[in-house]
Short mmCIF file of C-alpha atoms (C1' of nucleotides) in Angstrom, two decimals:
data_model
loop_
_atom_site.label_atom_id
_atom_site.label_comp_id
_atom_site.label_asym_id
_atom_site.label_seq_id
_atom_site.Cartn_x
_atom_site.Cartn_y
_atom_site.Cartn_z
CA MET A 438 152.51 33.94 21.36
CA ARG A 439 149.31 33.89 23.41
CA ILE A 440 148.36 37.19 25.08
CA ALA A 441 145.43 37.34 27.51
CA THR A 442 143.66 39.93 29.63
CA TRP A 443 141.35 39.48 32.61
CA ASN A 444 139.69 41.85 35.05
CA VAL A 445 139.78 39.60 38.13
CA ASN A 446 137.82 41.85 40.55
CA SER A 447 140.09 41.17 43.55
CA LEU A 448 143.12 38.94 43.03
CA ASN A 449 142.90 38.01 46.71
CA VAL A 450 139.58 36.26 46.10
CA ARG A 451 140.39 35.17 42.55
CA LEU A 452 143.91 33.70 42.89
CA PRO A 453 142.70 30.05 42.81
CA ARG A 454 140.68 30.74 39.65
CA VAL A 455 143.61 32.57 38.04
CA GLU A 456 145.99 29.70 38.85
CA GLU A 457 143.46 27.20 37.49
CA TRP A 458 143.02 29.26 34.32
CA ILE A 459 146.76 29.64 33.72
CA GLY A 460 146.97 25.86 34.14
CA TYR A 461 144.79 25.16 31.13
CA ALA A 462 144.99 28.33 29.01
CA HIS A 463 148.80 28.65 29.18
CA PRO A 464 149.06 32.33 28.24
CA ASP A 465 152.54 33.62 27.44
CA VAL A 466 151.48 37.04 28.69
CA LEU A 467 148.56 37.69 31.06
CA CYS A 468 147.38 41.20 31.91
CA LEU A 469 145.28 41.52 35.06
CA GLN A 470 143.09 44.37 36.23
CA GLU A 471 141.33 45.23 39.48
CA THR A 472 143.72 43.25 41.63
CA LYS A 473 142.65 45.51 44.53
CA LEU A 474 146.02 44.87 46.15
CA ALA A 475 148.94 46.89 47.43
CA ASP A 476 152.25 45.97 45.77
CA THR A 477 153.42 44.33 49.01
CA ALA A 478 150.40 41.97 48.95
CA PHE A 479 150.77 40.91 45.30
CA PRO A 480 151.32 37.11 45.12
CA GLY A 481 154.33 37.25 42.81
CA PHE A 482 155.80 34.02 44.21
CA ALA A 483 152.64 32.08 43.31
CA PHE A 484 153.09 33.15 39.68
CA GLU A 485 156.83 32.53 39.77
CA ALA A 486 156.02 28.95 40.81
CA LEU A 487 153.95 28.65 37.62
CA GLY A 488 156.82 29.95 35.52
CA TYR A 489 155.93 33.63 35.24
CA GLN A 490 157.76 36.83 35.90
CA SER A 491 155.36 39.52 37.02
CA VAL A 492 155.03 43.21 37.67
CA HIS A 493 152.27 44.88 39.67
CA HIS A 494 151.09 48.46 40.16
CA GLY A 495 148.59 48.84 42.96
CA GLY A 496 147.63 50.96 45.92
CA GLY A 497 145.34 48.49 47.68
CA ARG A 498 141.56 48.61 48.07
CA TRP A 499 140.70 49.62 44.49
CA ASN A 500 142.16 49.39 40.99
CA GLY A 501 145.54 47.66 40.65
CA VAL A 502 147.02 46.22 37.42
CA ALA A 503 149.60 43.56 36.65
CA ILE A 504 151.47 41.87 33.82
CA LEU A 505 152.58 38.22 34.01
CA SER A 506 155.01 36.89 31.41
CA ARG A 507 156.74 33.59 30.68
CA MET A 508 159.43 35.62 28.91
CA PRO A 509 161.68 38.08 30.72
CA ILE A 510 160.07 41.44 31.58
CA SER A 511 161.98 44.68 31.01
CA ASP A 512 161.56 48.46 30.85
CA VAL A 513 158.66 48.65 33.30
CA VAL A 514 156.73 51.94 33.50
CA TYR A 515 154.22 52.42 36.32
CA GLY A 516 151.31 54.66 35.33
CA PHE A 517 151.71 57.39 32.72
CA CYS A 518 155.18 58.26 31.48
CA GLU A 519 157.09 61.34 32.52
CA GLY A 520 155.70 64.54 31.09
CA LEU A 521 152.06 63.52 31.54
CA GLU A 522 149.88 64.44 34.50
CA ALA A 523 150.25 61.66 37.09
CA ASP A 524 147.25 59.44 37.79
CA PRO A 525 146.17 59.27 41.45
CA ASP A 526 144.91 55.71 40.76
CA ALA A 527 146.90 52.58 39.80
CA ARG A 528 145.35 51.89 36.38
CA LEU A 529 148.26 51.36 34.00
CA VAL A 530 151.48 49.37 33.90
CA SER A 531 153.63 48.84 30.82
CA ALA A 532 156.53 46.48 30.14
CA THR A 533 158.36 44.79 27.30
CA CYS A 534 157.75 41.02 27.15
CA GLY A 535 159.22 38.85 24.38
CA GLY A 536 159.78 41.84 22.14
CA VAL A 537 156.24 43.22 22.54
CA ARG A 538 155.45 46.47 24.36
CA VAL A 539 152.56 45.37 26.60
CA SER A 540 150.29 47.61 28.68
CA SER A 541 147.72 46.42 31.21
CA VAL A 542 145.02 49.08 31.49
CA TYR A 543 142.02 49.65 33.72
CA VAL A 544 140.12 52.60 32.27
CA PRO A 545 138.00 54.54 34.80
CA ASN A 546 134.33 53.52 34.92
CA GLY A 547 132.91 57.03 34.53
CA ARG A 548 129.90 56.36 36.80
CA SER A 549 127.45 58.73 35.06
CA LEU A 550 127.38 61.08 32.08
CA GLY A 551 128.45 64.58 33.01
CA SER A 552 130.00 63.60 36.35
CA GLU A 553 133.56 64.51 37.28
CA HIS A 554 134.33 60.78 37.06
CA TYR A 555 133.14 60.81 33.46
CA ALA A 556 135.40 63.77 32.63
CA TYR A 557 138.28 61.89 34.30
CA LYS A 558 137.53 58.84 32.13
CA LEU A 559 137.66 60.88 28.91
CA SER A 560 140.85 62.69 29.91
CA TRP A 561 142.38 59.37 31.01
CA LEU A 562 141.81 57.85 27.55
CA ASP A 563 143.39 60.92 25.97
CA ARG A 564 146.39 60.61 28.27
CA LEU A 565 146.71 56.92 27.38
CA ARG A 566 147.06 57.89 23.72
CA ARG A 567 149.71 60.48 24.58
CA HIS A 568 151.49 57.88 26.74
CA LEU A 569 151.67 55.54 23.73
CA GLU A 570 152.84 58.34 21.43
CA ALA A 571 155.59 59.25 23.88
CA THR A 572 156.82 55.75 24.75
CA ALA A 573 156.40 53.69 21.57
CA ASP A 574 159.40 52.58 19.56
CA ALA A 575 158.64 52.18 15.85
CA ARG A 576 160.43 48.81 15.79
CA THR A 577 158.53 47.32 18.74
CA PRO A 578 154.99 45.95 18.31
CA VAL A 579 152.42 47.18 20.81
CA ALA A 580 149.62 45.38 22.69
CA VAL A 581 147.32 47.44 24.92
CA CYS A 582 145.20 45.01 26.91
CA GLY A 583 142.57 45.50 29.56
CA ASP A 584 139.21 46.68 30.76
CA PHE A 585 138.40 49.78 28.70
CA ASN A 586 134.95 50.29 30.23
CA VAL A 587 133.75 51.26 26.74
CA ALA A 588 131.70 49.09 24.40
CA PRO A 589 133.06 50.08 20.98
CA GLU A 590 129.80 49.57 19.07
CA ASP A 591 126.12 48.86 19.70
CA ARG A 592 126.64 45.17 18.81
CA ASP A 593 128.93 45.01 21.86
CA VAL A 594 126.06 45.45 24.34
CA TRP A 595 123.16 43.08 24.93
CA ASN A 596 120.46 45.74 24.43
CA PRO A 597 121.54 49.13 23.05
CA ALA A 598 118.15 50.68 23.88
CA ARG A 599 118.74 49.96 27.57
CA PHE A 600 122.05 51.82 27.52
CA VAL A 601 120.83 55.12 26.06
CA GLY A 602 122.00 57.86 28.43
CA SER A 603 124.46 55.56 30.19
CA THR A 604 128.22 55.38 30.31
CA HIS A 605 130.22 52.80 28.29
CA VAL A 606 128.30 53.53 25.07
CA SER A 607 128.21 57.35 24.85
CA GLU A 608 129.54 59.08 21.74
CA PRO A 609 132.39 60.90 23.58
CA GLU A 610 133.62 57.63 25.15
CA ARG A 611 133.50 55.83 21.80
CA ALA A 612 135.24 58.78 20.16
CA ALA A 613 137.99 58.71 22.79
CA LEU A 614 138.48 54.98 22.20
CA ALA A 615 138.44 55.51 18.42
CA HIS A 616 141.03 58.27 18.80
CA LEU A 617 143.23 55.88 20.76
CA GLN A 618 142.85 53.23 18.04
CA ALA A 619 143.54 55.84 15.34
CA TRP A 620 147.07 56.02 16.71
CA GLY A 621 147.44 52.60 15.06
CA LEU A 622 145.74 49.90 17.09
CA GLU A 623 143.37 47.16 15.90
CA ASP A 624 140.73 45.41 18.00
CA ALA A 625 142.24 41.90 17.83
CA PHE A 626 139.06 40.07 18.83
CA ARG A 627 137.06 41.68 16.00
CA LEU A 628 139.65 40.53 13.45
CA ARG A 629 138.45 36.98 14.13
CA HIS A 630 134.80 37.43 15.19
CA GLN A 631 132.10 39.61 13.63
CA GLU A 632 129.06 38.15 15.45
CA ASP A 633 127.06 40.07 18.03
CA ARG A 634 126.21 38.64 21.48
CA LEU A 635 129.89 38.08 22.29
CA TYR A 636 130.70 39.70 25.61
CA THR A 637 133.46 39.82 28.23
CA TYR A 638 131.54 41.25 31.20
CA TRP A 639 128.24 40.37 32.84
CA ASP A 640 126.90 42.06 35.98
CA TYR A 641 126.65 39.72 38.98
CA ARG A 642 123.09 40.90 39.56
CA ALA A 643 119.82 39.55 38.24
CA GLY A 644 121.27 36.46 36.58
CA ASP A 645 122.70 38.61 33.80
CA PHE A 646 125.30 36.01 32.82
CA HIS A 647 122.78 33.23 32.38
CA GLN A 648 120.44 35.57 30.47
CA HIS A 649 123.27 36.61 28.11
CA ARG A 650 122.99 40.22 29.22
CA GLY A 651 126.61 41.33 28.84
CA MET A 652 128.96 43.86 27.32
CA ARG A 653 132.22 43.56 25.38
CA ILE A 654 134.40 46.07 27.21
CA ASP A 655 137.65 44.11 27.62
CA LEU A 656 139.91 44.49 24.60
CA VAL A 657 143.29 43.52 23.21
CA LEU A 658 144.40 46.36 20.94
CA VAL A 659 147.46 45.66 18.80
CA SER A 660 149.61 47.59 16.35
CA ARG A 661 149.57 46.70 12.64
CA PRO A 662 152.40 44.13 12.55
CA MET A 663 150.69 42.16 15.34
CA ALA A 664 147.21 42.55 13.83
CA GLU A 665 148.45 40.73 10.74
CA LYS A 666 149.57 37.81 12.88
CA VAL A 667 146.36 37.12 14.82
CA THR A 668 145.43 33.45 14.37
CA TYR A 669 142.82 32.92 17.10
CA ALA A 670 140.80 34.86 19.65
CA LEU A 671 138.48 33.64 22.40
CA VAL A 672 136.49 34.89 25.37
CA ASP A 673 136.62 32.03 27.87
CA ARG A 674 133.07 32.02 29.22
CA PHE A 675 133.89 28.89 31.22
CA ALA A 676 135.92 31.09 33.57
CA ARG A 677 132.80 33.22 34.27
CA LYS A 678 130.97 30.12 35.58
CA GLY A 679 131.38 28.02 38.71
CA LYS A 680 132.74 28.89 42.11
CA LEU A 681 133.64 32.50 42.95
CA PRO A 682 133.93 33.83 39.39
CA SER A 683 134.96 37.34 38.46
CA ASP A 684 132.25 39.36 36.72
CA HIS A 685 134.59 39.47 33.69
CA ALA A 686 135.77 36.55 31.55
CA PRO A 687 139.35 36.36 30.26
CA LEU A 688 140.02 37.27 26.63
CA LEU A 689 142.89 35.54 24.88
CA VAL A 690 144.48 36.18 21.48
CA ASP A 691 147.04 34.04 19.65
CA PHE A 692 149.73 35.44 17.33
CA GLU A 693 151.94 33.60 14.85
CA ASP A 694 155.59 33.61 15.79
"C1'" DA B 1150 108.11 45.26 42.18
"C1'" DT B 1151 112.77 49.23 38.00
"C1'" DG B 1152 115.62 45.33 42.32
"C1'" DG B 1153 118.38 41.43 41.89
"C1'" DT B 1154 125.34 40.62 43.61
"C1'" DC B 1155 129.73 40.94 44.66
"C1'" DG B 1156 134.21 42.85 47.13
"C1'" DA B 1157 136.23 46.36 49.73
"C1'" DG B 1158 135.80 46.51 54.97
"C1'" DT B 1159 132.45 46.61 59.02
"C1'" DA B 1160 128.89 51.38 57.28
"C1'" DT B 1161 128.29 52.04 53.08
"C1'" DC B 1162 130.41 52.70 48.61
"C1'" DG B 1163 131.88 51.33 43.99
"C1'" DA B 1164 131.15 48.49 39.91
#
DNA sequence: ATGGTCGAGTATCGA
Protein backbone atom coordinates (compact mmCIF):
# COMPACT_ATOMS: atom_id res chain seq x y z
CA MET A 1 0.00 0.00 0.00
CA ARG A 2 1.26 3.47 -0.90
CA ILE A 3 0.11 6.30 1.37
CA ALA A 4 0.90 9.93 0.49
CA THR A 5 0.29 13.37 1.93
CA TRP A 6 0.45 16.78 0.27
CA ASN A 7 -0.34 20.31 1.38
CA VAL A 8 -1.59 21.66 -1.97
CA ASN A 9 -2.12 25.32 -0.95
CA SER A 10 -5.42 25.72 -2.85
CA LEU A 11 -6.82 22.69 -4.65
CA ASN A 12 -8.54 25.07 -7.05
CA VAL A 13 -5.16 26.23 -8.37
CA ARG A 14 -3.41 22.89 -7.85
CA LEU A 15 -5.90 20.39 -9.34
CA PRO A 16 -3.93 19.93 -12.61
CA ARG A 17 -0.73 19.26 -10.63
CA VAL A 18 -2.53 16.85 -8.30
CA GLU A 19 -4.04 14.96 -11.24
CA GLU A 20 -0.63 14.83 -12.92
CA TRP A 21 0.99 13.59 -9.71
CA ILE A 22 -1.62 10.88 -9.13
CA GLY A 23 -0.99 9.81 -12.73
CA TYR A 24 2.63 8.91 -12.07
CA ALA A 25 2.84 8.34 -8.31
CA HIS A 26 -0.26 6.10 -8.10
CA PRO A 27 -0.93 6.47 -4.37
CA ASP A 28 -3.48 4.09 -2.87
CA VAL A 29 -4.34 6.75 -0.30
CA LEU A 30 -3.67 10.48 -0.71
CA CYS A 31 -4.23 12.97 2.11
CA LEU A 32 -4.54 16.61 1.06
CA GLN A 33 -4.33 19.75 3.16
CA GLU A 34 -5.12 23.41 2.55
CA THR A 35 -7.66 22.72 -0.16
CA LYS A 36 -9.14 26.16 0.66
CA LEU A 37 -12.50 24.90 -0.61
CA ALA A 38 -16.03 24.56 0.67
CA ASP A 39 -17.33 20.98 0.53
CA THR A 40 -19.66 21.93 -2.34
CA ALA A 41 -16.68 23.08 -4.43
CA PHE A 42 -14.54 19.96 -3.85
CA PRO A 43 -13.81 18.26 -7.22
CA GLY A 44 -14.80 14.76 -6.11
CA PHE A 45 -15.86 13.74 -9.63
CA ALA A 46 -12.38 14.53 -11.00
CA PHE A 47 -10.90 12.07 -8.49
CA GLU A 48 -13.64 9.52 -9.10
CA ALA A 49 -12.65 9.60 -12.78
CA LEU A 50 -9.12 8.63 -11.69
CA GLY A 51 -10.46 5.75 -9.63
CA TYR A 52 -10.62 7.32 -6.17
CA GLN A 53 -13.28 7.63 -3.57
CA SER A 54 -12.84 10.82 -1.60
CA VAL A 55 -13.99 12.68 1.47
CA HIS A 56 -13.50 16.38 2.14
CA HIS A 57 -13.87 18.64 5.17
CA GLY A 58 -13.70 22.32 4.33
CA GLY A 59 -15.27 25.67 5.00
CA GLY A 60 -13.86 27.57 2.01
CA ARG A 61 -11.22 30.31 1.97
CA TRP A 62 -8.77 28.71 4.41
CA ASN A 63 -7.78 25.27 5.68
CA GLY A 64 -9.69 22.29 4.25
CA VAL A 65 -8.54 18.64 4.32
CA ALA A 66 -9.34 15.58 2.22
CA ILE A 67 -8.65 11.87 1.89
CA LEU A 68 -8.61 10.11 -1.50
CA SER A 69 -8.58 6.31 -1.60
CA ARG A 70 -8.57 3.62 -4.28
CA MET A 71 -10.16 1.32 -1.70
CA PRO A 72 -13.61 1.92 -0.25
CA ILE A 73 -13.80 4.63 2.43
CA SER A 74 -15.83 4.06 5.60
CA ASP A 75 -16.45 5.44 9.09
CA VAL A 76 -15.71 9.07 8.24
CA VAL A 77 -15.26 11.51 11.13
CA TYR A 78 -15.12 15.24 10.38
CA GLY A 79 -12.92 17.16 12.84
CA PHE A 80 -12.46 15.97 16.41
CA CYS A 81 -14.63 13.16 17.72
CA GLU A 82 -17.56 13.65 20.06
CA GLY A 83 -16.53 14.58 23.57
CA LEU A 84 -13.73 16.91 22.47
CA GLU A 85 -14.05 20.66 22.04
CA ALA A 86 -15.07 21.32 18.43
CA ASP A 87 -12.57 23.02 16.12
CA PRO A 88 -13.83 26.20 14.42
CA ASP A 89 -11.48 25.38 11.49
CA ALA A 90 -11.59 22.43 9.07
CA ARG A 91 -8.22 20.83 9.90
CA LEU A 92 -8.92 17.13 10.42
CA VAL A 93 -10.77 14.35 8.65
CA SER A 94 -10.48 10.65 9.47
CA ALA A 95 -11.64 7.55 7.62
CA THR A 96 -10.92 3.86 7.29
CA CYS A 97 -9.33 2.92 3.94
CA GLY A 98 -8.25 -0.63 3.15
CA GLY A 99 -8.19 -1.59 6.81
CA VAL A 100 -6.10 1.42 7.90
CA ARG A 101 -7.45 4.24 10.07
CA VAL A 102 -6.24 7.29 8.13
CA SER A 103 -6.33 10.92 9.28
CA SER A 104 -5.51 13.95 7.13
CA VAL A 105 -4.35 16.74 9.43
CA TYR A 106 -3.51 20.40 9.00
CA VAL A 107 -2.02 21.58 12.30
CA PRO A 108 -2.40 25.33 12.99
CA ASN A 109 0.61 27.44 12.01
CA GLY A 110 0.95 29.22 15.36
CA ARG A 111 2.12 32.52 13.80
CA SER A 112 4.36 33.66 16.69
CA LEU A 113 5.50 32.39 20.09
CA GLY A 114 3.18 33.49 22.86
CA SER A 115 0.32 34.48 20.55
CA GLU A 116 -3.20 33.13 20.97
CA HIS A 117 -2.64 31.28 17.68
CA TYR A 118 0.37 29.56 19.24
CA ALA A 119 -1.69 28.48 22.26
CA TYR A 120 -4.36 27.18 19.85
CA LYS A 121 -1.67 25.17 18.01
CA LEU A 122 -0.46 23.51 21.23
CA SER A 123 -3.98 22.73 22.44
CA TRP A 124 -4.88 21.44 18.96
CA LEU A 125 -2.00 18.91 19.04
CA ASP A 126 -3.14 17.79 22.49
CA ARG A 127 -6.69 17.35 21.23
CA LEU A 128 -5.40 15.34 18.27
CA ARG A 129 -3.80 12.89 20.70
CA ARG A 130 -7.05 12.62 22.67
CA HIS A 131 -8.95 12.13 19.40
CA LEU A 132 -6.69 9.17 18.55
CA GLU A 133 -7.02 7.73 22.06
CA ALA A 134 -10.79 7.95 21.84
CA THR A 135 -11.28 6.62 18.30
CA ALA A 136 -8.53 4.02 17.78
CA ASP A 137 -9.36 0.34 17.63
CA ALA A 138 -6.51 -1.87 18.84
CA ARG A 139 -6.90 -4.16 15.81
CA THR A 140 -6.76 -1.36 13.22
CA PRO A 141 -3.43 0.17 12.16
CA VAL A 142 -3.26 3.96 12.22
CA ALA A 143 -1.72 6.48 9.80
CA VAL A 144 -1.82 10.18 10.73
CA CYS A 145 -0.69 12.14 7.69
CA GLY A 146 -0.37 15.83 7.01
CA ASP A 147 1.18 19.20 7.58
CA PHE A 148 2.15 19.30 11.26
CA ASN A 149 3.76 22.75 11.08
CA VAL A 150 6.43 21.42 13.45
CA ALA A 151 9.98 20.41 12.48
CA PRO A 152 10.65 17.49 14.83
CA GLU A 153 14.40 18.10 15.18
CA ASP A 154 17.04 20.68 14.28
CA ARG A 155 18.17 18.54 11.32
CA ASP A 156 14.69 19.12 9.87
CA VAL A 157 15.32 22.83 9.22
CA TRP A 158 17.85 24.34 6.83
CA ASN A 159 19.47 26.59 9.46
CA PRO A 160 18.51 26.04 13.12
CA ALA A 161 20.20 29.30 14.17
CA ARG A 162 17.80 31.25 11.96
CA PHE A 163 14.78 29.68 13.65
CA VAL A 164 15.65 30.52 17.26
CA GLY A 165 12.63 32.29 18.73
CA SER A 166 10.36 31.19 15.89
CA THR A 167 7.45 28.78 15.68
CA HIS A 168 7.81 25.27 14.19
CA VAL A 169 10.96 24.50 16.23
CA SER A 170 10.11 25.64 19.77
CA GLU A 171 10.42 23.19 22.65
CA PRO A 172 6.67 23.22 23.52
CA GLU A 173 5.72 22.46 19.89
CA ARG A 174 8.25 19.63 19.67
CA ALA A 175 7.07 18.33 23.05
CA ALA A 176 3.45 18.36 21.85
CA LEU A 177 4.44 16.42 18.73
CA ALA A 178 6.54 14.00 20.81
CA HIS A 179 3.58 13.49 23.14
CA LEU A 180 1.40 12.66 20.14
CA GLN A 181 4.01 10.16 18.90
CA ALA A 182 4.34 8.69 22.41
CA TRP A 183 0.79 7.42 21.98
CA GLY A 184 2.41 4.93 19.58
CA LEU A 185 3.27 6.56 16.28
CA GLU A 186 6.53 6.38 14.31
CA ASP A 187 7.81 8.97 11.84
CA ALA A 188 7.72 6.74 8.73
CA PHE A 189 10.07 8.90 6.66
CA ARG A 190 12.80 8.74 9.32
CA LEU A 191 12.62 4.93 9.36
CA ARG A 192 14.12 5.03 5.85
CA HIS A 193 16.18 8.26 5.83
CA GLN A 194 18.55 9.63 8.46
CA GLU A 195 20.21 12.38 6.38
CA ASP A 196 19.72 16.07 7.03
CA ARG A 197 18.74 18.55 4.27
CA LEU A 198 15.62 16.55 3.41
CA TYR A 199 12.62 18.86 3.47
CA THR A 200 8.95 18.94 2.46
CA TYR A 201 8.29 22.70 2.49
CA TRP A 202 10.10 25.68 1.01
CA ASP A 203 8.83 29.26 1.21
CA TYR A 204 7.92 30.74 -2.18
CA ARG A 205 9.98 33.82 -1.35
CA ALA A 206 13.62 34.57 -2.01
CA GLY A 207 14.33 31.49 -4.11
CA ASP A 208 14.26 29.34 -0.98
CA PHE A 209 13.56 26.15 -2.93
CA HIS A 210 16.51 26.56 -5.25
CA GLN A 211 18.76 27.50 -2.31
CA HIS A 212 17.69 24.38 -0.38
CA ARG A 213 16.26 26.49 2.42
CA GLY A 214 13.42 24.26 3.58
CA MET A 215 11.81 22.51 6.51
CA ARG A 216 10.52 18.97 7.05
CA ILE A 217 7.10 19.64 8.55
CA ASP A 218 4.92 17.20 6.59
CA LEU A 219 4.84 13.77 8.21
CA VAL A 220 3.33 10.32 7.91
CA LEU A 221 3.02 8.95 11.45
CA VAL A 222 2.13 5.27 11.72
CA SER A 223 1.38 2.81 14.49
CA ARG A 224 3.81 -0.02 15.26
CA PRO A 225 2.41 -2.74 12.97
CA MET A 226 2.64 -0.34 10.01
CA ALA A 227 6.07 0.98 11.01
CA GLU A 228 7.42 -2.55 10.67
CA LYS A 229 6.12 -2.73 7.11
CA VAL A 230 7.64 0.46 5.67
CA THR A 231 9.62 -0.44 2.54
CA TYR A 232 10.17 2.96 0.92
CA ALA A 233 9.69 6.66 1.59
CA LEU A 234 10.20 9.67 -0.68
CA VAL A 235 9.65 13.41 -0.80
CA ASP A 236 8.88 14.13 -4.45
CA ARG A 237 10.81 17.36 -5.02
CA PHE A 238 9.88 17.20 -8.71
CA ALA A 239 6.36 18.24 -7.72
CA ARG A 240 7.75 21.42 -6.08
CA LYS A 241 9.23 22.50 -9.44
CA GLY A 242 7.68 23.73 -12.67
CA LYS A 243 4.42 25.48 -13.33
CA LEU A 244 2.24 26.65 -10.42
CA PRO A 245 3.73 24.43 -7.71
CA SER A 246 2.52 24.26 -4.13
CA ASP A 247 5.05 25.45 -1.56
CA HIS A 248 4.99 21.88 -0.18
CA ALA A 249 6.15 18.69 -1.92
CA PRO A 250 4.21 15.43 -1.56
CA LEU A 251 5.56 12.78 0.81
CA LEU A 252 4.87 9.16 -0.02
CA VAL A 253 5.45 5.98 2.00
CA ASP A 254 5.15 2.37 0.83
CA PHE A 255 4.06 -0.51 3.08
CA GLU A 256 4.32 -4.25 2.46
CA ASP A 257 0.97 -5.95 2.06
C1' DA B 1 18.71 46.70 1.52
C1' DT B 2 16.49 42.08 6.88
C1' DG B 3 12.86 41.98 1.51
C1' DG B 4 12.07 38.64 -1.86
C1' DT B 5 5.97 35.09 -3.33
C1' DC B 6 1.91 33.09 -3.50
C1' DG B 7 -3.47 32.54 -2.83
C1' DA B 8 -7.50 34.17 -0.76
C1' DG B 9 -10.26 38.13 -2.84
C1' DT B 10 -10.09 43.12 -4.47
C1' DA B 11 -7.66 45.75 0.60
C1' DT B 12 -4.95 43.44 2.98
C1' DC B 13 -4.14 39.18 5.47
C1' DG B 14 -2.19 34.60 6.19
C1' DA B 15 1.52 31.32 5.35
